[in-house]
C-alpha atoms as one frame of an Amber mdcrd trajectory, in Angstrom:
protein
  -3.644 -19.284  64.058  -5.795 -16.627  62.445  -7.731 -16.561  66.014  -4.974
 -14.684  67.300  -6.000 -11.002  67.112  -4.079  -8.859  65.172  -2.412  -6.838
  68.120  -1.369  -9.710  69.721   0.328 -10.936  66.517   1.784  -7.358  65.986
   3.566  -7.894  69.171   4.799 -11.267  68.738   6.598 -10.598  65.463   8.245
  -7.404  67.174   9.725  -8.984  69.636  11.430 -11.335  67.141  15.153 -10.519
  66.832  16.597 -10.622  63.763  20.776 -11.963  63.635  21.513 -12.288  60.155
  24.648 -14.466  59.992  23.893 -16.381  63.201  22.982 -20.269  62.996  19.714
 -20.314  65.326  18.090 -16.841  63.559  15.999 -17.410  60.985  14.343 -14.692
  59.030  10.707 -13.450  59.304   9.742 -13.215  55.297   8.797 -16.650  54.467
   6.132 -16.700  57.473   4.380 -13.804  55.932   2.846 -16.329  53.600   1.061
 -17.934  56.096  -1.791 -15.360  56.336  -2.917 -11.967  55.508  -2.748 -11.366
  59.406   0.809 -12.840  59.335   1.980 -10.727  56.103   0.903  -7.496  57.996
   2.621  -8.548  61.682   5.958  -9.171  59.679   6.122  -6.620  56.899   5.618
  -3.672  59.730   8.820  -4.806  60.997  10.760  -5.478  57.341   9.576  -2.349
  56.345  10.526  -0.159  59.025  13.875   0.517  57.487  14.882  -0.024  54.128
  18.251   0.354  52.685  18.654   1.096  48.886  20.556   2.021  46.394  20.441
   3.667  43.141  19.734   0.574  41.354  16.834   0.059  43.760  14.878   3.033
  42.651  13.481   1.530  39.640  11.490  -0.697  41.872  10.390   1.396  44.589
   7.430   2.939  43.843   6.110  -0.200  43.372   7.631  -2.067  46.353   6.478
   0.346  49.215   2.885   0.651  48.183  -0.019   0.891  50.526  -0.047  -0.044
  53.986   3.761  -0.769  53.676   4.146   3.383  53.064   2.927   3.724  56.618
   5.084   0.978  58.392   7.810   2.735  56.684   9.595   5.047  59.107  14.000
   5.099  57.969  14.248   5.128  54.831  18.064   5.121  53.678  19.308   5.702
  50.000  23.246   5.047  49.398  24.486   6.036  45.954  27.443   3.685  45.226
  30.036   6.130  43.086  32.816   4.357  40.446  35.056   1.244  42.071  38.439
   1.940  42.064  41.475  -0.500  42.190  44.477  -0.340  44.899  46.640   1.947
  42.288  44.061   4.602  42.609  44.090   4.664  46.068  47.000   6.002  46.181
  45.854   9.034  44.414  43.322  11.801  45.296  40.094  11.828  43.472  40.447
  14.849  40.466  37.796  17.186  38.863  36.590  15.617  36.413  35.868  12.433
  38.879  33.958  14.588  41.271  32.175  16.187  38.722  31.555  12.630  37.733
  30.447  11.506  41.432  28.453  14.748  42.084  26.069  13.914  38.489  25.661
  10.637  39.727  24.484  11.894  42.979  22.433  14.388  41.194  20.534  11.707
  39.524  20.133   9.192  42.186  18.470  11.795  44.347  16.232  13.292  41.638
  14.542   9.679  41.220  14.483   9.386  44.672  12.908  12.150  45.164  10.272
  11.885  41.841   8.961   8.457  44.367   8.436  10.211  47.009   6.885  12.811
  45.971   4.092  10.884  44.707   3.279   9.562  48.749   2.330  13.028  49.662
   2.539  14.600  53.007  -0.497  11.926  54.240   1.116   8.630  54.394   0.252
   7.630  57.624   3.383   7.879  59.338   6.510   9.803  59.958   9.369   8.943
  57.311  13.313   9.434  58.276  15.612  10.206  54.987  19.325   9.668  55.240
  21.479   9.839  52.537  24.530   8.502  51.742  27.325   8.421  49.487  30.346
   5.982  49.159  31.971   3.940  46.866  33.040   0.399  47.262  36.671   0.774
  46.992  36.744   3.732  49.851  37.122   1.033  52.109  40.578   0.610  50.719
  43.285   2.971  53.147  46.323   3.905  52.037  49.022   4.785  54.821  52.596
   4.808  53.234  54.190   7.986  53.910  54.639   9.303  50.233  50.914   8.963
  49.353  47.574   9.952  50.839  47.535   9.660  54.832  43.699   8.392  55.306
  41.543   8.529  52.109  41.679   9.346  48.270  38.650  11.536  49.008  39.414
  13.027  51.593  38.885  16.661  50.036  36.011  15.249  47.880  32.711  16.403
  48.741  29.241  16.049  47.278  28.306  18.684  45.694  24.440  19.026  44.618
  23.683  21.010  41.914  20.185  21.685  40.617  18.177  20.767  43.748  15.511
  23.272  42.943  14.965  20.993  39.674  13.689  18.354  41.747  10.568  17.389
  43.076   9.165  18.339  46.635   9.091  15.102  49.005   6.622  16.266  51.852
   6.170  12.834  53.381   9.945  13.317  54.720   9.809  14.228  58.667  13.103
  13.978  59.111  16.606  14.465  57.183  19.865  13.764  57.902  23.072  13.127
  56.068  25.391  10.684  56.985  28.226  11.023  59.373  29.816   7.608  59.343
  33.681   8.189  58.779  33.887   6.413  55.712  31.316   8.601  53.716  31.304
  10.979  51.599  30.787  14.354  52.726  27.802  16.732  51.871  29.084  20.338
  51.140  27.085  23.384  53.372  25.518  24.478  50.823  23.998  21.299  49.240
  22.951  20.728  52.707  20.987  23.993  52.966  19.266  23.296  49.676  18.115
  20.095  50.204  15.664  21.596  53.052  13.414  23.190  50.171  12.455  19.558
  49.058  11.341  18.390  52.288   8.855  20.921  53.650   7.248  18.757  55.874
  10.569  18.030  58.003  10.305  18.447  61.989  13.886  17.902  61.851  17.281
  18.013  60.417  21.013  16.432  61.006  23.654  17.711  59.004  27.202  16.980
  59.266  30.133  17.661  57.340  33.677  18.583  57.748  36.147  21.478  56.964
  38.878  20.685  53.906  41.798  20.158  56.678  44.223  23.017  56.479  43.226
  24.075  53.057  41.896  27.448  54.077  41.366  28.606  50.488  38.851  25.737
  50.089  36.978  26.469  53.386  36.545  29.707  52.765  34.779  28.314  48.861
  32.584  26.215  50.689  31.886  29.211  53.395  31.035  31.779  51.048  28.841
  29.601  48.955  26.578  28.974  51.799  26.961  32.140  53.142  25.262  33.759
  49.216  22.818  30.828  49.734  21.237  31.660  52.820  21.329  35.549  52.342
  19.744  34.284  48.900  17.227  32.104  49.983  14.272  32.065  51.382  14.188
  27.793  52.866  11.748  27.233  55.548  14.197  25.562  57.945  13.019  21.948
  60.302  11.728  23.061  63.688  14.782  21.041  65.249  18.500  21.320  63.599
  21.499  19.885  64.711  24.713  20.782  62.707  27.930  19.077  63.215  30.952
  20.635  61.310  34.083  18.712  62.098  37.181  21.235  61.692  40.567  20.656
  61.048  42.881  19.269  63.674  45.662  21.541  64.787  48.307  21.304  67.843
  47.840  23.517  70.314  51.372  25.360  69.105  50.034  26.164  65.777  49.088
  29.254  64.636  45.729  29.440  63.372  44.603  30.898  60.301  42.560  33.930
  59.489  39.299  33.162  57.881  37.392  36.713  58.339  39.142  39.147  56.811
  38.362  41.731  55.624  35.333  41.343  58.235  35.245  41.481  62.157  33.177
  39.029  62.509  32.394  35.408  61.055  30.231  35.500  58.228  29.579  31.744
  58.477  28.685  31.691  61.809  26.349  34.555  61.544  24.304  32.632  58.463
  24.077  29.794  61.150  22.549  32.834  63.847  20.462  33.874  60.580  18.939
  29.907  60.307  18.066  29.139  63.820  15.721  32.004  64.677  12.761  30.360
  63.779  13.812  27.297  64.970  12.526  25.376  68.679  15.734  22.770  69.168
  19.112  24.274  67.885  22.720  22.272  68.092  25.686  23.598  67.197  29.242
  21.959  67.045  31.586  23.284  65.038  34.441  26.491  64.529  32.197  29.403
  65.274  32.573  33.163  66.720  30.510  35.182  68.971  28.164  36.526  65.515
  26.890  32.701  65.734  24.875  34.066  68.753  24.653  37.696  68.374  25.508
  39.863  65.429  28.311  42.894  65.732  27.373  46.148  65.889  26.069  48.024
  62.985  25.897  44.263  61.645  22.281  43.443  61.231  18.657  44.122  63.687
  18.335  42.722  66.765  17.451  38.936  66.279  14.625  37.649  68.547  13.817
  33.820  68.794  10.190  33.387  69.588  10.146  29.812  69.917  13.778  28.464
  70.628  12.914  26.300  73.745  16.675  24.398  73.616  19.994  25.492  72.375
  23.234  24.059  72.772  26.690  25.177  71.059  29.678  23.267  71.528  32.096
  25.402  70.163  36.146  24.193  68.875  39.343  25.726  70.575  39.686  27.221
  67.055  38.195  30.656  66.111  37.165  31.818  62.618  39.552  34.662  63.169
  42.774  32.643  63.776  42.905  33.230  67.749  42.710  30.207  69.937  39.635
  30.708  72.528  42.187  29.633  75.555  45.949  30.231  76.431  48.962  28.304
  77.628  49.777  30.407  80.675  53.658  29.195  80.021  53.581  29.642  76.633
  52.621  32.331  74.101  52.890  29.862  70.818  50.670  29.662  68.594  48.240
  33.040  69.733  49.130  35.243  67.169  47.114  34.238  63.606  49.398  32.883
  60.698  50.078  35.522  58.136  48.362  34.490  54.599  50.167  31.942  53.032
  52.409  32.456  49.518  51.421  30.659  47.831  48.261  29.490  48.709  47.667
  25.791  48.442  44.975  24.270  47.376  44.307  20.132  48.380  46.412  17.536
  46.143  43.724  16.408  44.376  42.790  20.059  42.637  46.095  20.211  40.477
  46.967  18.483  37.531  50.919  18.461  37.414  52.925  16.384  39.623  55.314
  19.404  41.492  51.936  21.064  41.570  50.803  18.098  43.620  53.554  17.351
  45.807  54.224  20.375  46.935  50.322  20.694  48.213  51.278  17.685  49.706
  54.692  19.005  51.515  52.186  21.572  52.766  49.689  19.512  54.318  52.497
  17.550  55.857  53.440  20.465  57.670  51.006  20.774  59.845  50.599  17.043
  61.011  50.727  15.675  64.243  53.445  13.621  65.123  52.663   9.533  66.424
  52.217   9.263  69.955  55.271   7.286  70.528  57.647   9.663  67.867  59.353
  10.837  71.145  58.239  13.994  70.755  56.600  16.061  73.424  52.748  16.990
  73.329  51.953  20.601  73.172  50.834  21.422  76.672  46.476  22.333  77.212
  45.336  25.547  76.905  43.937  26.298  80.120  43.499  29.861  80.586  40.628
  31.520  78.406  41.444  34.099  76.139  39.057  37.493  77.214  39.497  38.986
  73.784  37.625  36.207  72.519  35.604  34.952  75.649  34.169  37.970  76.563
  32.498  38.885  73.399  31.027  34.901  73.426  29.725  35.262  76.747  28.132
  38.351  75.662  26.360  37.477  72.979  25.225  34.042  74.893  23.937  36.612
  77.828  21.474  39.012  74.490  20.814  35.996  72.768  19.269  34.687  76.581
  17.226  37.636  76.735  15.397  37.647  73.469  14.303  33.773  73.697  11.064
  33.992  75.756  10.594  30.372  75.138  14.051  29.017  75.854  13.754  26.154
  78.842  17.675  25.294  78.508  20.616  26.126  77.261  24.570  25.132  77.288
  27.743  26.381  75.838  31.103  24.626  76.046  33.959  23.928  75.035  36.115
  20.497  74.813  38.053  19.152  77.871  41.436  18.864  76.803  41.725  15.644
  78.542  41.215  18.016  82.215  38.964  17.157  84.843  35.925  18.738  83.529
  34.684  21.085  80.291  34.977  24.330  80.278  31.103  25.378  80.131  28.468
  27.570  80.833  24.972  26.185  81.350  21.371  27.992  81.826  18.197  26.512
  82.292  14.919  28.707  83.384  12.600  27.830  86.841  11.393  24.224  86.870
  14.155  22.973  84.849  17.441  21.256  85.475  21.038  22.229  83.638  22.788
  19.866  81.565  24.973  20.237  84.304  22.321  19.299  87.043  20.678  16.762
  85.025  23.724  14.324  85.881  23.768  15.098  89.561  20.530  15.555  90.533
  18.266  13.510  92.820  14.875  13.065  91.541  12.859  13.640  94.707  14.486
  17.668  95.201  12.269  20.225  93.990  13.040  21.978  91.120  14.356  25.487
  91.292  12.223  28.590  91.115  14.626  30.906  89.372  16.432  31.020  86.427
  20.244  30.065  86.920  23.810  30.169  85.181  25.946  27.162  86.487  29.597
  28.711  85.097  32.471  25.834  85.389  34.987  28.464  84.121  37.555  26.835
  86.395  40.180  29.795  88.020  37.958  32.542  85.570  35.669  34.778  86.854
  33.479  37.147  84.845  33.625  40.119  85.785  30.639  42.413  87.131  28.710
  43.927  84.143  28.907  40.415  82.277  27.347  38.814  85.357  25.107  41.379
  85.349  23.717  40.945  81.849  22.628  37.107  82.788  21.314  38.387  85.677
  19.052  41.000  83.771  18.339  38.564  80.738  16.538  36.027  83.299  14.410
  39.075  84.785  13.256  40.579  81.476  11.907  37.259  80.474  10.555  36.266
  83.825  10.655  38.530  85.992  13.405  37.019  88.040  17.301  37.709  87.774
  19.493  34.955  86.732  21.365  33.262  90.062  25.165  33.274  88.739  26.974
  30.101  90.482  30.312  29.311  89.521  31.172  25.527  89.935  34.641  25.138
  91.323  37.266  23.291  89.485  36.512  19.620  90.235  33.590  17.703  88.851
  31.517  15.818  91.078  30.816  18.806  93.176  27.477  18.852  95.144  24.339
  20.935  94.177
């Protein structure tokens, strides 16, 4: 046995598949006693991933020592916040439990981070970090009409404060927070500061959501990221994807206002503001056209030297409380809802019970009814709205022209349950669009010019929008963008 060479051994043990639970599998540990040869084939494939928690921290540094540093590659710390019983699922999490949660967090991810800190950026290896929070008893739904529709923490989110205070982790390649429904959610900001641990990270997921229709709560977490990018100096990942999951509103509801007294989106442009020095950039989220290009008078011209891929997939929702498309039989819901009196904040950030249930009341107002409640589903919006699309569209066509590195780039919007997105995709000579990429035969050349493939359905830009991609292709290349327009149905032929 200890003739077989080590690489051959590697292999072997890799392609073992582990099935906890099932009656043939059997598990790889107890063979790693058999030699030192053995111990190193299996514990490159035990340590690969770990999963801890914040119990587990105690023991780490002396677990994941050595060689095992190197096999290391996902590393995944959960903090596990209070139990609670079925009573208290009925009832939304309140400040002083949050506060509660958000020190545990706090201290979980300092001793986290005083382990890692100590591998230095030289391990060996590249090292993924996810973390996530949760407590056992969010498994727990409650679904009775006079309590809490999904979860008690549903306006809960993990707030970290102090991250300065802990120690850098430059061995971490890679971060990203959790986005299973059933976790906790990482506020923006917290999000944003946790970068200035890891400043070895390539890359960077973050994902979050928006507090539902508790705009006076967005616009808290907005403006605290907003103060701590414009105070901040983070070296962002080369590659960030963001994922901020906004509230769900018919198509018939009015929309509120979250810019005032601005005309543009301050949160979008602190996004703009982040990616500049980035290579990869994903967007999907709420956002306005200052996510691409900033308003006039607003800031300097932004240039991205080294963005090589961007992609924005942007809500029906704007920041400003227009919808981005139109029922053409229906003018519902396009004007933005006047501020509300009083303004509500979620259930769980009051203390009386009227105070409560009327934040409740208000929430209520704005849900969906069931599928089979018999009544009728607000129709799509299929025509797009030019006071909002044009300005988009001509940001996307600047921002094109001052990335002399950019190989592709795509901008849509959801489907609506229609034939195809609404989209606009851009890729430079010897590349392929998103679009393409699905259609295209392998053995046909690749184009020689830049091109816009526009599935606008009936839309049409008109001719000095057209003409700005055209010009943003030649003063990067030389050549002027083609503008195609795909027609309505998908599946059409390139």
């Amino acid at each position: 046995m200890d003739r077989i060479p080590q690489e051959i051994l590697d292999r072997i043990v890799s392609y073992i598949t582990l099935q906890p639970g099932n009656d043939t599998s059997f598990r790889l540990s107890p063979f790693s006693t058999l030699s030192l040869d053995w111990q190193r084939a299996i514990e490159q494939q035990t340590f690969r991933y770990l999963h801890v928690t914040g119990d587990d921290l105690g023991n780490l540094g002396d677990i994941v020592v050595n060689q095992r540093r190197v096999y290391l590659r996902h590393l995944r710390l959960q903090v596990n916040f209070p139990d609670y019983d079925d009573e208290l699922s009925n009832k939304y999490e309140t400040d002083d439990e949050r506060c509660a949660n958000n020190a545990l967090a706090m201290t979980s991810l300092k001793r986290l981070l005083a382990v890692l800190s100590t591998w230095g950026p030289d391990s060996g290896s590249e090292l993924s970090l996810q973390l996530s929070f949760r407590s056992p008893g969010d498994r727990k739904k409650s679904l009775r009409w006079g309590g809490i529709l999904e979860k008690r923490y549903e306006y809960s989110f993990v707030t970290l404060n102090g991250v300065d205070e802990c120690a850098e982790a430059p061995c971490v390649t890679r971060f990203y927070a959790e986005c299973d429904y059933r976790a906790r959610r990482i506020e923006p900001r917290s999000l944003y500061n946790l970068m200035s641990r890891f400043p070895g990270a390539k890359s960077a997921g973050w994902y979050t959501v928006e507090p539902g229709v508790f705009t006076l709560l967005r616009q808290e977490l907005h403006d605290r990221f907003i103060m701590a990018v414009e105070s901040g100096s983070h070296c962002m990942p080369p590659i960030l994807d963001v994922e901020i999951e906004g509230p769900e509103y018919d198509y018939d509801h009015n929309l509120p206002n979250l810019i005032t007294p601005y005309t543009y989106d301050r949160f979008s442009s602190a996004f703009r503001q982040l990616s500049l020095g980035l290579t990869n950039f994903t967007f999907k989220g709420i956002a306005d056209h200052s996510l691409l290009w900033p308003s006039p008078g607003q800031s300097l011209e932004p240039r991205w030297q080294n963005l090589v891929y961007l992609e924005v997939q942007l809500s029906l929702q704007s920041p400003s409380g227009k919808w981005y498309f139109r029922n053409a039989d229906s003018q519902v819901g396009d004007v933005p809802r006047p501020p509300e009196a009083p303004v509500y904040r979620p259930p769980g950030y009051y203390d009386t019970k009227d105070e409560i249930e009327a934040a409740i009341a208000y929430e209520r107002a704005f849900e969906k009814p069931d599928s089979d409640s018999g009544y009728p589903c607000p129709a799509p919006r299929d025509q797009p709205n030019e006071e909002l699309m044009v300005p988009l569209f001509t940001a996307f066509a600047r921002a094109l022209g001052a990335m002399p590195s950019l190989k592709l780039a795509h901008i849509e919007f959801p489907n609506q349950d229609l034939d195809i997105t609404f989209f606009l995709s851009y890729a430079l000579p010897g590349r392929v669009t998103t679009y393409e990429s699905y259609l295209r035969e392998e053995e046909r050349p690749l184009p020689t010019t830049p091109r816009l493939l526009a599935h606008t359905w009936d839309w049409r830009m008109d001719e000095d929008l057209e003409g700005m991609f055209r010009r943003a292709g030649a003063a990067v290349h030389g050549v002027e963008t083609a503008v195609r327009y795909l027609p309505p149905t998908p599946g059409c032929p390139l």
